[in-house]
């Protein structure tokens, strides 16, 4: 008893219109990137891949590109690590209430604006008035936001923001593990390490895959956090910040070419997920 | 013997886990603590004291002053974000119902297209949206920001609602159809009542996401008054080294999402779970 096609059409149209606008945005970028739209140009001249050649020959973009990919790798590694440590720790508490309270607590950074998070950490990283006051006691006085250090510091902040999200995904995987499986292994005399290695970790693959996908996506779209902390600092410029700065200085074809690169990199992650993951994980129960 | 060992190991595990939670927990508490204590410092105190030192007295002067400056942007954000979250959730649930009811190749493709549009960073496709908003004469207006937010968050709402809807057993719908109810009637009478938590979760998730959005209002506004995140950001340049003002603005501007998070956190988390691949906890 499938839905009446006319009703289907009417119900889907509003969402379809908005989604089409997003796709229109992708094709618009392709058009602009291949046509010279900069204010210096006289007309709309087809320039083919010239814009992309210029983009990749620019040191600034190459740096932003490499930095964004490095950010993704670091956020994936450190975020997964923090996430699995947090999840494994929260999982040790047997009371569901405690688990929920702890999960909620570690998720609170996600309810804050990245601008707010940026402002707080900008001050905690202040050389003389931030956390260094505490670190001084053990003889440390790092200059967190100076020069190249800023990148690593802001990466840590991003790990802080998304670790709870990763932990939540891992916990969901852990909960799917049959509790009796763990208990019977314990009664059989298996140690914690054995239980982790044999029972819990093999069941956490889904948490790992989802966590990796989303941490990578969060890093690729990084803008608000570094911008709120240090504006358009050359040491922390990401691809989206490059798009922003080219857009505001009206070099539209460069902004669009960079946008296409961001879209391509994300599509590389998103399309396999949408084609395979959604059917497998989301719609699993729907049929 | 065996049980004794298990118990011993069990308590050792819980102690180790508690230690991890406390150490991580400190790193999670410090920023919120700094935000609160910094906001309560007076002008005289903020210049000399470190961020993490407690205020010598509770001084609400900074908060009161900043609150007056934030009234306009707070109001603007509310009247932008609430209708956007509600409308996106409503339109998204209609689309989700049609997808859920169809379940063939067409609806599968639409679903995949919606998911791709949701997860590809909107940052990369905002320029044409700005042109569209400008051509409608809506640049630097609340409806303009609302339109851009709707464009991005409505497909996301549809995706979340499909995930929540997929938990509804099909035989409820089939039973109602056998009784002769039409598609829309089934939606109203059978699906909607079962969707309460899903609708709430989606709406709360969208409320927090749109409230905290920075990039969309940034590119669609001239000044800082249209959205709260812009206003908060404006303090970074304005007050230089006076972190009490920045912190007070951050605190006040975060209160609505924080209150929602603290009181209705489980719905937000369900929204997050749906966003993060529909995992069920």
GROMACS .gro file of N, CA and C in nm, chain B residues 174-271:
model
  294
  461UNK      N    1  -0.031   0.002   0.793
  461UNK     CA    2  -0.106  -0.091   0.710
  461UNK      C    3  -0.246  -0.116   0.767
  462UNK      N    4  -0.251  -0.129   0.901
  462UNK     CA    5  -0.381  -0.152   0.964
  462UNK      C    6  -0.476  -0.036   0.938
  463UNK      N    7  -0.423   0.086   0.949
  463UNK     CA    8  -0.508   0.203   0.927
  463UNK      C    9  -0.553   0.210   0.782
  464UNK      N   10  -0.461   0.171   0.689
  464UNK     CA   11  -0.497   0.176   0.547
  464UNK      C   12  -0.608   0.074   0.517
  465UNK      N   13  -0.598  -0.042   0.581
  465UNK     CA   14  -0.701  -0.143   0.561
  465UNK      C   15  -0.836  -0.088   0.606
  466UNK      N   16  -0.834  -0.010   0.713
  466UNK     CA   17  -0.958   0.051   0.762
  466UNK      C   18  -1.007   0.163   0.671
  467UNK      N   19  -0.933   0.189   0.564
  467UNK     CA   20  -0.981   0.284   0.465
  467UNK      C   21  -0.934   0.426   0.483
  468UNK      N   22  -0.835   0.449   0.569
  468UNK     CA   23  -0.786   0.586   0.588
  468UNK      C   24  -0.695   0.624   0.472
  469UNK      N   25  -0.700   0.752   0.431
  469UNK     CA   26  -0.616   0.801   0.322
  469UNK      C   27  -0.477   0.834   0.373
  470UNK      N   28  -0.386   0.868   0.278
  470UNK     CA   29  -0.247   0.893   0.314
  470UNK      C   30  -0.233   1.004   0.419
  471UNK      N   31  -0.304   1.114   0.396
  471UNK     CA   32  -0.288   1.228   0.487
  471UNK      C   33  -0.351   1.200   0.622
  472UNK      N   34  -0.462   1.126   0.617
  472UNK     CA   35  -0.528   1.091   0.741
  472UNK      C   36  -0.441   0.998   0.826
  473UNK      N   37  -0.375   0.906   0.759
  473UNK     CA   38  -0.284   0.816   0.829
  473UNK      C   39  -0.171   0.897   0.894
  474UNK      N   40  -0.122   0.995   0.820
  474UNK     CA   41  -0.015   1.080   0.874
  474UNK      C   42  -0.063   1.151   1.000
  475UNK      N   43  -0.182   1.210   0.989
  475UNK     CA   44  -0.233   1.289   1.101
  475UNK      C   45  -0.270   1.203   1.221
  476UNK      N   46  -0.336   1.091   1.193
  476UNK     CA   47  -0.394   1.013   1.303
  476UNK      C   48  -0.301   0.907   1.358
  477UNK      N   49  -0.215   0.853   1.272
  477UNK     CA   50  -0.131   0.740   1.316
  477UNK      C   51   0.014   0.782   1.335
  478UNK      N   52   0.070   0.848   1.233
  478UNK     CA   53   0.215   0.875   1.237
  478UNK      C   54   0.247   0.990   1.333
  479UNK      N   55   0.175   1.102   1.319
  479UNK     CA   56   0.207   1.220   1.403
  479UNK      C   57   0.206   1.190   1.553
  480UNK      N   58   0.102   1.122   1.603
  480UNK     CA   59   0.102   1.095   1.747
  480UNK      C   60   0.223   1.013   1.793
  481UNK      N   61   0.273   0.927   1.704
  481UNK     CA   62   0.388   0.844   1.740
  481UNK      C   63   0.519   0.918   1.724
  482UNK      N   64   0.513   1.032   1.656
  482UNK     CA   65   0.635   1.102   1.620
  482UNK      C   66   0.675   1.209   1.720
  483UNK      N   67   0.595   1.228   1.825
  483UNK     CA   68   0.621   1.335   1.920
  483UNK      C   69   0.767   1.353   1.956
  484UNK      N   70   0.831   1.251   2.014
  484UNK     CA   71   0.971   1.266   2.053
  484UNK      C   72   1.063   1.298   1.934
  485UNK      N   73   1.035   1.239   1.818
  485UNK     CA   74   1.117   1.266   1.699
  485UNK      C   75   1.106   1.410   1.656
  486UNK      N   76   0.981   1.462   1.656
  486UNK     CA   77   0.960   1.602   1.619
  486UNK      C   78   1.031   1.693   1.719
  487UNK      N   79   1.015   1.664   1.848
  487UNK     CA   80   1.079   1.746   1.951
  487UNK      C   81   1.231   1.743   1.933
  488UNK      N   82   1.286   1.623   1.914
  488UNK     CA   83   1.431   1.611   1.900
  488UNK      C   84   1.481   1.692   1.781
  489UNK      N   85   1.414   1.677   1.667
  489UNK     CA   86   1.458   1.750   1.548
  489UNK      C   87   1.450   1.899   1.570
  490UNK      N   88   1.339   1.943   1.630
  490UNK     CA   89   1.322   2.087   1.648
  490UNK      C   90   1.426   2.143   1.744
  491UNK      N   91   1.452   2.071   1.851
  491UNK     CA   92   1.549   2.121   1.949
  491UNK      C   93   1.690   2.119   1.890
  492UNK      N   94   1.721   2.015   1.816
  492UNK     CA   95   1.851   2.009   1.750
  492UNK      C   96   1.867   2.127   1.654
  493UNK      N   97   1.764   2.154   1.574
  493UNK     CA   98   1.773   2.263   1.478
  493UNK      C   99   1.778   2.398   1.550
  494UNK      N  100   1.703   2.410   1.659
  494UNK     CA  101   1.705   2.536   1.735
  494UNK      C  102   1.849   2.567   1.779
  495UNK      N  103   1.914   2.468   1.839
  495UNK     CA  104   2.049   2.491   1.890
  495UNK      C  105   2.146   2.517   1.775
  496UNK      N  106   2.134   2.439   1.667
  496UNK     CA  107   2.225   2.457   1.553
  496UNK      C  108   2.209   2.593   1.486
  497UNK      N  109   2.082   2.635   1.467
  497UNK     CA  110   2.062   2.763   1.398
  497UNK      C  111   2.095   2.879   1.491
  498UNK      N  112   2.066   2.866   1.618
  498UNK     CA  113   2.102   2.970   1.714
  498UNK      C  114   2.253   2.993   1.711
  499UNK      N  115   2.328   2.884   1.708
  499UNK     CA  116   2.474   2.893   1.715
  499UNK      C  117   2.540   2.919   1.581
  500UNK      N  118   2.462   2.922   1.474
  500UNK     CA  119   2.524   2.939   1.344
  500UNK      C  120   2.590   3.077   1.334
  501UNK      N  121   2.706   3.080   1.275
  501UNK     CA  122   2.782   3.204   1.266
  501UNK      C  123   2.807   3.242   1.121
  502UNK      N  124   2.842   3.143   1.039
  502UNK     CA  125   2.887   3.170   0.903
  502UNK      C  126   2.775   3.229   0.818
  503UNK      N  127   2.654   3.175   0.829
  503UNK     CA  128   2.543   3.223   0.746
  503UNK      C  129   2.507   3.369   0.778
  504UNK      N  130   2.481   3.403   0.906
  504UNK     CA  131   2.455   3.546   0.935
  504UNK      C  132   2.575   3.636   0.904
  505UNK      N  133   2.696   3.583   0.921
  505UNK     CA  134   2.815   3.665   0.893
  505UNK      C  135   2.818   3.711   0.748
  506UNK      N  136   2.785   3.618   0.657
  506UNK     CA  137   2.793   3.652   0.515
  506UNK      C  138   2.668   3.726   0.468
  507UNK      N  139   2.564   3.728   0.549
  507UNK     CA  140   2.439   3.791   0.503
  507UNK      C  141   2.408   3.921   0.576
  508UNK      N  142   2.504   3.971   0.655
  508UNK     CA  143   2.475   4.094   0.731
  508UNK      C  144   2.585   4.197   0.711
  509UNK      N  145   2.546   4.322   0.725
  509UNK     CA  146   2.645   4.429   0.724
  509UNK      C  147   2.700   4.451   0.864
  510UNK      N  148   2.611   4.462   0.961
  510UNK     CA  149   2.656   4.492   1.098
  510UNK      C  150   2.657   4.367   1.185
  511UNK      N  151   2.636   4.388   1.313
  511UNK     CA  152   2.643   4.277   1.408
  511UNK      C  153   2.512   4.253   1.481
  512UNK      N  154   2.405   4.324   1.440
  512UNK     CA  155   2.283   4.321   1.520
  512UNK      C  156   2.188   4.208   1.481
  513UNK      N  157   2.208   4.148   1.364
  513UNK     CA  158   2.107   4.056   1.314
  513UNK      C  159   2.107   3.921   1.385
  514UNK      N  160   2.224   3.879   1.436
  514UNK     CA  161   2.229   3.746   1.497
  514UNK      C  162   2.319   3.750   1.618
  515UNK      N  163   2.286   3.672   1.718
  515UNK     CA  164   2.356   3.680   1.846
  515UNK      C  165   2.504   3.642   1.834
  516UNK      N  166   2.535   3.542   1.748
  516UNK     CA  167   2.676   3.501   1.738
  516UNK      C  168   2.761   3.614   1.681
  517UNK      N  169   2.702   3.693   1.589
  517UNK     CA  170   2.775   3.807   1.534
  517UNK      C  171   2.801   3.909   1.644
  518UNK      N  172   2.699   3.932   1.724
  518UNK     CA  173   2.711   4.031   1.831
  518UNK      C  174   2.820   3.987   1.930
  519UNK      N  175   2.818   3.859   1.966
  519UNK     CA  176   2.921   3.810   2.059
  519UNK      C  177   3.059   3.831   1.997
  520UNK      N  178   3.069   3.798   1.869
  520UNK     CA  179   3.197   3.811   1.800
  520UNK      C  180   3.244   3.956   1.798
  521UNK      N  181   3.149   4.050   1.790
  521UNK     CA  182   3.187   4.191   1.782
  521UNK      C  183   3.262   4.235   1.907
  522UNK      N  184   3.241   4.167   2.019
  522UNK     CA  185   3.312   4.206   2.141
  522UNK      C  186   3.460   4.172   2.134
  523UNK      N  187   3.495   4.075   2.052
  523UNK     CA  188   3.636   4.036   2.043
  523UNK      C  189   3.720   4.154   1.995
  524UNK      N  190   3.670   4.223   1.892
  524UNK     CA  191   3.744   4.336   1.841
  524UNK      C  192   3.729   4.457   1.931
  525UNK      N  193   3.606   4.473   1.984
  525UNK     CA  194   3.573   4.594   2.059
  525UNK      C  195   3.649   4.605   2.191
  526UNK      N  196   3.645   4.498   2.270
  526UNK     CA  197   3.691   4.517   2.407
  526UNK      C  198   3.834   4.468   2.429
  527UNK      N  199   3.906   4.438   2.321
  527UNK     CA  200   4.049   4.410   2.331
  527UNK      C  201   4.088   4.314   2.440
  528UNK      N  202   4.129   4.369   2.552
  528UNK     CA  203   4.177   4.282   2.659
  528UNK      C  204   4.078   4.269   2.774
  529UNK      N  205   3.960   4.327   2.757
  529UNK     CA  206   3.861   4.320   2.866
  529UNK      C  207   3.778   4.193   2.850
  530UNK      N  208   3.831   4.085   2.904
  530UNK     CA  209   3.761   3.958   2.878
  530UNK      C  210   3.629   3.949   2.951
  531UNK      N  211   3.609   4.033   3.054
  531UNK     CA  212   3.482   4.023   3.125
  531UNK      C  213   3.363   4.052   3.032
  532UNK      N  214   3.379   4.150   2.943
  532UNK     CA  215   3.269   4.182   2.851
  532UNK      C  216   3.247   4.070   2.750
  533UNK      N  217   3.357   4.020   2.694
  533UNK     CA  218   3.345   3.908   2.598
  533UNK      C  219   3.278   3.788   2.663
  534UNK      N  220   3.320   3.761   2.788
  534UNK     CA  221   3.265   3.644   2.856
  534UNK      C  222   3.119   3.665   2.891
  535UNK      N  223   3.085   3.787   2.935
  535UNK     CA  224   2.945   3.814   2.969
  535UNK      C  225   2.858   3.799   2.844
  536UNK      N  226   2.907   3.852   2.730
  536UNK     CA  227   2.830   3.839   2.606
  536UNK      C  228   2.818   3.693   2.566
  537UNK      N  229   2.929   3.618   2.580
  537UNK     CA  230   2.925   3.475   2.546
  537UNK      C  231   2.826   3.401   2.634
  538UNK      N  232   2.829   3.434   2.763
  538UNK     CA  233   2.741   3.366   2.857
  538UNK      C  234   2.595   3.395   2.827
  539UNK      N  235   2.563   3.524   2.814
  539UNK     CA  236   2.424   3.561   2.790
  539UNK      C  237   2.375   3.506   2.656
  540UNK      N  238   2.463   3.514   2.555
  540UNK     CA  239   2.424   3.465   2.423
  540UNK      C  240   2.410   3.314   2.417
  541UNK      N  241   2.475   3.244   2.511
  541UNK     CA  242   2.466   3.097   2.513
  541UNK      C  243   2.354   3.047   2.601
  542UNK      N  244   2.295   3.138   2.680
  542UNK     CA  245   2.194   3.091   2.776
  542UNK      C  246   2.078   3.014   2.711
  543UNK      N  247   2.015   3.070   2.604
  543UNK     CA  248   1.902   2.995   2.548
  543UNK      C  249   1.938   2.852   2.506
  544UNK      N  250   2.044   2.831   2.424
  544UNK     CA  251   2.077   2.691   2.392
  544UNK      C  252   2.121   2.611   2.515
  545UNK      N  253   2.192   2.676   2.608
  545UNK     CA  254   2.237   2.603   2.727
  545UNK      C  255   2.120   2.558   2.813
  546UNK      N  256   2.022   2.648   2.829
  546UNK     CA  257   1.905   2.612   2.909
  546UNK      C  258   1.830   2.497   2.843
  547UNK      N  259   1.812   2.508   2.712
  547UNK     CA  260   1.744   2.400   2.640
  547UNK      C  261   1.824   2.271   2.656
  548UNK      N  262   1.956   2.282   2.646
  548UNK     CA  263   2.041   2.163   2.657
  548UNK      C  264   2.030   2.100   2.795
  549UNK      N  265   2.031   2.186   2.898
  549UNK     CA  266   2.027   2.133   3.034
  549UNK      C  267   1.891   2.073   3.069
  550UNK      N  268   1.783   2.135   3.016
  550UNK     CA  269   1.651   2.086   3.055
  550UNK      C  270   1.600   1.977   2.960
  551UNK      N  271   1.637   1.987   2.831
  551UNK     CA  272   1.584   1.891   2.733
  551UNK      C  273   1.698   1.821   2.661
  552UNK      N  274   1.808   1.801   2.733
  552UNK     CA  275   1.930   1.747   2.671
  552UNK      C  276   1.908   1.616   2.599
  553UNK      N  277   1.819   1.531   2.652
  553UNK     CA  278   1.806   1.400   2.588
  553UNK      C  279   1.751   1.413   2.446
  554UNK      N  280   1.667   1.516   2.423
  554UNK     CA  281   1.616   1.535   2.287
  554UNK      C  282   1.728   1.584   2.195
  555UNK      N  283   1.810   1.674   2.247
  555UNK     CA  284   1.923   1.723   2.167
  555UNK      C  285   2.014   1.607   2.132
  556UNK      N  286   2.038   1.519   2.231
  556UNK     CA  287   2.127   1.406   2.207
  556UNK      C  288   2.066   1.310   2.105
  557UNK      N  289   1.936   1.292   2.113
  557UNK     CA  290   1.873   1.207   2.010
  557UNK      C  291   1.885   1.271   1.872
  558UNK      N  292   1.878   1.403   1.867
  558UNK     CA  293   1.901   1.472   1.741
  558UNK      C  294   2.042   1.449   1.691
   0.00000   0.00000   0.00000
